[in-house]
Short mmCIF file of C-alpha atoms (C1' of nucleotides) in Angstrom, two decimals:
data_model
loop_
_atom_site.label_atom_id
_atom_site.label_comp_id
_atom_site.label_asym_id
_atom_site.label_seq_id
_atom_site.Cartn_x
_atom_site.Cartn_y
_atom_site.Cartn_z
CA UNK N 1 21.48 17.08 19.86
CA UNK N 2 20.69 13.83 18.13
CA UNK N 3 17.00 14.67 18.25
CA UNK N 4 17.50 17.99 16.49
CA UNK N 5 19.42 16.40 13.63
CA UNK N 6 17.03 13.47 13.29
CA UNK N 7 14.02 15.79 13.23
CA UNK N 8 15.55 17.78 10.38
CA UNK N 9 15.94 14.59 8.37
CA UNK N 10 12.38 13.56 9.20
CA UNK N 11 11.04 16.84 7.75
CA UNK N 12 13.06 16.40 4.55
CA UNK N 13 10.67 15.71 1.67
CA UNK N 14 11.34 12.21 0.35
CA UNK N 15 13.13 12.22 -2.98
CA UNK N 16 11.30 10.64 -5.90
CA UNK N 17 13.51 8.86 -8.37
CA UNK N 18 12.88 6.81 -11.49
CA UNK N 19 15.17 3.90 -12.36
CA UNK N 20 14.94 1.53 -15.34
CA UNK N 21 15.41 -2.03 -14.00
CA UNK N 22 15.26 -3.63 -17.46
CA UNK N 23 13.91 -2.65 -20.88
CA UNK N 24 10.40 -1.32 -20.20
CA UNK N 25 10.57 -1.93 -16.42
CA UNK N 26 10.75 1.02 -14.04
CA UNK N 27 11.17 1.51 -10.30
CA UNK N 28 9.39 4.71 -9.18
CA UNK N 29 10.91 5.30 -5.76
CA UNK N 30 8.79 7.30 -3.31
CA UNK N 31 5.96 7.60 -5.84
CA UNK N 32 3.06 6.89 -3.45
CA UNK N 33 4.56 7.99 -0.13
CA UNK N 34 2.04 10.81 0.25
CA UNK N 35 -0.92 8.52 -0.52
CA UNK N 36 0.26 5.58 1.60
CA UNK N 37 -2.00 6.21 4.63
CA UNK N 38 -5.11 6.50 2.43
CA UNK N 39 -4.11 3.43 0.39
CA UNK N 40 -3.76 1.40 3.60
CA UNK N 41 -7.11 2.69 4.87
CA UNK N 42 -8.68 1.40 1.63
CA UNK N 43 -6.99 -1.98 2.14
CA UNK N 44 -8.59 -2.16 5.61
CA UNK N 45 -12.02 -1.50 4.07
CA UNK N 46 -11.47 -4.15 1.39
CA UNK N 47 -10.18 -6.68 3.92
CA UNK N 48 -13.35 -6.27 5.99
CA UNK N 49 -15.42 -7.50 3.01
CA UNK N 50 -12.95 -9.86 1.32
CA UNK N 51 -10.60 -11.24 3.98
CA UNK N 52 -6.97 -12.14 3.26
CA UNK N 53 -6.56 -15.85 2.68
CA UNK N 54 -3.79 -18.28 1.75
CA UNK N 55 -4.57 -19.69 -1.70
CA UNK N 56 -3.68 -23.23 -2.74
CA UNK N 57 -1.52 -23.77 -5.83
CA UNK N 58 -2.59 -26.26 -8.53
CA UNK N 59 0.19 -28.47 -7.14
CA UNK N 60 -1.54 -28.57 -3.75
CA UNK N 61 0.74 -26.27 -1.77
CA UNK N 62 -0.47 -23.42 0.45
CA UNK N 63 0.99 -20.06 -0.51
CA UNK N 64 2.88 -18.22 2.23
CA UNK N 65 1.56 -14.87 1.01
CA UNK N 66 -2.02 -14.00 2.06
CA UNK N 67 -4.14 -12.55 -0.74
CA UNK N 68 -7.35 -10.71 -1.50
CA UNK N 69 -8.57 -8.58 -4.40
CA UNK N 70 -10.52 -5.51 -5.35
CA UNK N 71 -11.94 -4.55 -8.72
CA UNK N 72 -14.20 -6.19 -11.30
CA UNK N 73 -11.94 -9.25 -11.39
CA UNK N 74 -9.76 -10.98 -8.82
CA UNK N 75 -6.83 -13.36 -9.28
CA UNK N 76 -7.34 -16.73 -7.58
CA UNK N 77 -5.60 -20.09 -7.47
CA UNK N 78 -6.88 -23.52 -6.48
CA UNK N 79 -6.49 -27.16 -7.50
CA UNK N 80 -8.08 -26.31 -10.87
CA UNK N 81 -5.47 -23.69 -11.72
CA UNK N 82 -4.96 -19.93 -11.84
CA UNK N 83 -7.68 -17.61 -13.13
CA UNK N 84 -9.45 -14.29 -12.82
CA UNK N 85 -12.90 -14.48 -11.29
CA UNK N 86 -15.48 -11.71 -10.73
CA UNK N 87 -16.66 -13.58 -7.63
CA UNK N 88 -14.68 -14.16 -4.43
CA UNK N 89 -14.87 -17.96 -4.07
CA UNK N 90 -14.64 -17.65 -0.28
CA UNK N 91 -17.63 -15.34 0.16
CA UNK N 92 -19.58 -16.01 -3.04
CA UNK N 93 -19.84 -12.24 -3.52
CA UNK N 94 -18.25 -9.82 -5.96
CA UNK N 95 -14.86 -8.45 -4.95
CA UNK N 96 -15.02 -4.96 -3.41
CA UNK N 97 -14.96 -2.20 -6.03
CA UNK N 98 -11.61 -0.73 -6.99
CA UNK N 99 -11.23 2.46 -4.92
CA UNK N 100 -10.91 5.65 -7.01
CA UNK N 101 -7.57 6.34 -5.33
CA UNK N 102 -6.26 2.92 -6.44
CA UNK N 103 -7.19 3.56 -10.07
CA UNK N 104 -5.71 7.05 -9.93
CA UNK N 105 -2.40 5.84 -8.51
CA UNK N 106 -2.19 2.99 -11.04
CA UNK N 107 -2.90 5.28 -14.00
CA UNK N 108 -0.40 7.89 -12.90
CA UNK N 109 2.35 5.35 -12.19
CA UNK N 110 1.85 3.64 -15.55
CA UNK N 111 1.99 6.97 -17.36
CA UNK N 112 5.15 7.94 -15.45
CA UNK N 113 6.76 4.71 -16.69
CA UNK N 114 5.78 5.32 -20.31
CA UNK N 115 2.45 3.47 -20.45
CA UNK N 116 -0.26 6.15 -20.83
CA UNK N 117 -3.92 5.11 -20.95
CA UNK N 118 -3.63 2.24 -18.47
CA UNK N 119 -7.00 1.24 -17.01
CA UNK N 120 -6.72 -1.28 -14.16
CA UNK N 121 -9.49 -3.88 -13.93
CA UNK N 122 -8.06 -5.93 -11.08
CA UNK N 123 -6.01 -5.22 -7.97
CA UNK N 124 -4.43 -8.25 -6.31
CA UNK N 125 -3.51 -7.40 -2.72
CA UNK N 126 -0.67 -9.44 -1.21
CA UNK N 127 0.22 -9.48 2.48
CA UNK N 128 3.66 -10.73 3.47
CA UNK N 129 4.72 -11.54 7.03
CA UNK N 130 8.22 -12.65 8.04
CA UNK N 131 9.55 -15.43 5.76
CA UNK N 132 6.65 -15.15 3.32
CA UNK N 133 7.82 -15.23 -0.31
CA UNK N 134 6.63 -15.43 -3.89
CA UNK N 135 8.73 -17.68 -6.05
CA UNK N 136 9.75 -16.73 -9.56
CA UNK N 137 6.77 -16.58 -11.93
CA UNK N 138 5.26 -14.78 -14.92
CA UNK N 139 2.01 -12.79 -14.86
CA UNK N 140 0.44 -14.45 -17.89
CA UNK N 141 -3.18 -15.10 -16.93
CA UNK N 142 -4.23 -11.78 -18.49
CA UNK N 143 -5.81 -11.97 -21.95
CA UNK N 144 -4.55 -8.48 -22.78
CA UNK N 145 -0.80 -8.48 -22.29
CA UNK N 146 -0.26 -5.16 -24.05
CA UNK N 147 -1.04 -3.41 -20.76
CA UNK N 148 1.69 -3.14 -18.10
CA UNK N 149 1.73 -4.48 -14.55
CA UNK N 150 1.78 -1.87 -11.76
CA UNK N 151 3.05 -2.98 -8.33
CA UNK N 152 2.85 -0.80 -5.19
CA UNK N 153 4.95 -1.52 -2.07
CA UNK N 154 3.76 -0.54 1.43
CA UNK N 155 5.26 -1.27 4.84
CA UNK N 156 8.24 -3.54 5.42
CA UNK N 157 10.98 -3.56 2.76
CA UNK N 158 11.41 -6.52 0.43
CA UNK N 159 13.87 -7.90 -2.08
CA UNK N 160 12.25 -7.93 -5.52
CA UNK N 161 13.61 -10.53 -7.94
CA UNK N 162 13.46 -9.51 -11.58
CA UNK N 163 14.63 -11.87 -14.30
CA UNK N 164 14.16 -12.33 -18.02
CA UNK N 165 11.64 -13.97 -20.30
CA UNK N 166 12.96 -17.46 -19.58
CA UNK N 167 12.98 -19.06 -16.15
CA UNK N 168 16.68 -19.82 -16.41
CA UNK N 169 17.65 -16.19 -17.10
CA UNK N 170 19.73 -14.51 -14.43
CA UNK N 171 17.64 -12.58 -11.91
CA UNK N 172 18.58 -9.19 -10.47
CA UNK N 173 17.67 -8.26 -6.89
CA UNK N 174 16.17 -4.86 -6.06
CA UNK N 175 15.26 -3.50 -2.64
CA UNK N 176 11.67 -2.18 -2.50
CA UNK N 177 10.59 0.12 0.31
CA UNK N 178 7.39 1.75 1.53
CA UNK N 179 6.05 4.07 -1.17
CA UNK N 180 7.85 2.45 -4.12
CA UNK N 181 6.07 1.46 -7.32
CA UNK N 182 7.40 -0.92 -9.99
CA UNK N 183 5.88 -0.86 -13.47
CA UNK N 184 6.78 -3.39 -16.15
CA UNK N 185 5.39 -3.82 -19.64
CA UNK N 186 6.32 -3.94 -23.31
CA UNK N 187 9.48 -6.01 -23.72
CA UNK N 188 9.48 -6.99 -20.03
CA UNK N 189 5.74 -7.63 -19.63
CA UNK N 190 6.30 -11.39 -19.32
CA UNK N 191 9.53 -11.18 -17.32
CA UNK N 192 9.91 -13.72 -14.53
CA UNK N 193 9.74 -12.02 -11.13
CA UNK N 194 9.26 -12.84 -7.46
CA UNK N 195 9.87 -11.73 -3.88
CA UNK N 196 12.58 -13.14 -1.59
CA UNK N 197 11.54 -14.36 1.90
CA UNK N 198 10.52 -11.27 3.88
CA UNK N 199 12.89 -10.24 6.66
CA UNK N 200 11.21 -9.87 10.06
CA UNK N 201 10.71 -6.30 11.21
CA UNK N 202 8.20 -3.62 12.05
CA UNK N 203 7.05 -0.60 10.06
CA UNK N 204 5.18 2.43 11.39
CA UNK N 205 2.57 2.21 8.62
CA UNK N 206 1.80 -1.52 8.59
CA UNK N 207 3.28 -3.16 11.68
CA UNK N 208 4.99 -6.49 11.07
CA UNK N 209 4.00 -6.94 7.44
CA UNK N 210 4.40 -5.76 3.87
CA UNK N 211 1.39 -4.99 1.69
CA UNK N 212 1.67 -5.13 -2.08
CA UNK N 213 -0.95 -3.89 -4.54
CA UNK N 214 -0.67 -5.30 -8.06
CA UNK N 215 -2.80 -3.72 -10.78
CA UNK N 216 -3.66 -5.50 -14.02
CA UNK N 217 -5.74 -5.00 -17.12
CA UNK N 218 -7.11 -8.50 -17.64
CA UNK N 219 -9.02 -8.19 -20.90
"C1'" DA C 1 5.18 -24.66 -9.29
"C1'" DA C 2 2.53 -17.91 -7.83
"C1'" DG C 3 6.13 -24.49 -3.49
"C1'" DT C 4 9.67 -26.55 -0.51
"C1'" DA C 5 14.11 -28.88 0.84
"C1'" DT C 6 19.00 -29.34 0.79
"C1'" DC C 7 23.85 -28.48 -0.15
"C1'" DC C 8 27.61 -25.48 -0.97
"C1'" DG W 1 22.77 -16.21 -2.56
"C1'" DG W 2 22.67 -19.66 -5.93
"C1'" DA W 3 22.40 -24.28 -7.87
"C1'" DC W 4 19.56 -28.28 -8.13
#
DNA sequence: AAGTATCC
DNA sequence: GGAC
């Protein structure tokens, strides 16, 4: 009997909802559920050319999140600082091209959140395993900060920290699950944000990790 | 400090 | 989880 009931729930189409987290910041729940398998297949292709790696912060610490990029520009960090670079410093080659599906998802999500005309130039891909985190920070390495940030969550759930324009501002915590997209821009474009240490677990789509795609217009 | 440790 |  349990199987019958559970199967009915499994067939239920996932509800899509839109929630404003702060002025100009939206959580699009379930927005990329249907595209998730194809998005992850693209990540596998990208990873084969530009492997995930743990970047070093300017302060000399190794980041717990593993990163790679696709698109004309990629975000990197090393002892010299943070920057966007058209070349993957680990391979000496250009980052893999931004898949058409990535650009399509980013444009549609931005428009859904009130930012029509978004054209992503860079996609930072973050891989979190258990206990990996991203401390509170601002995305401010982009020359053009009129464009929003689009962030896609795949796999294991995470706690997203979203604060204000000053580091001391109180931060709210939001649960992000597989298929969610967060878009922030306008008054919240420079809001401090981060990800709490990932809880261990397993997800049918990704195994024991969470994959995050962050789209930016750099210039 | 896009990091980590410690204390409550 | 939040302060430091």
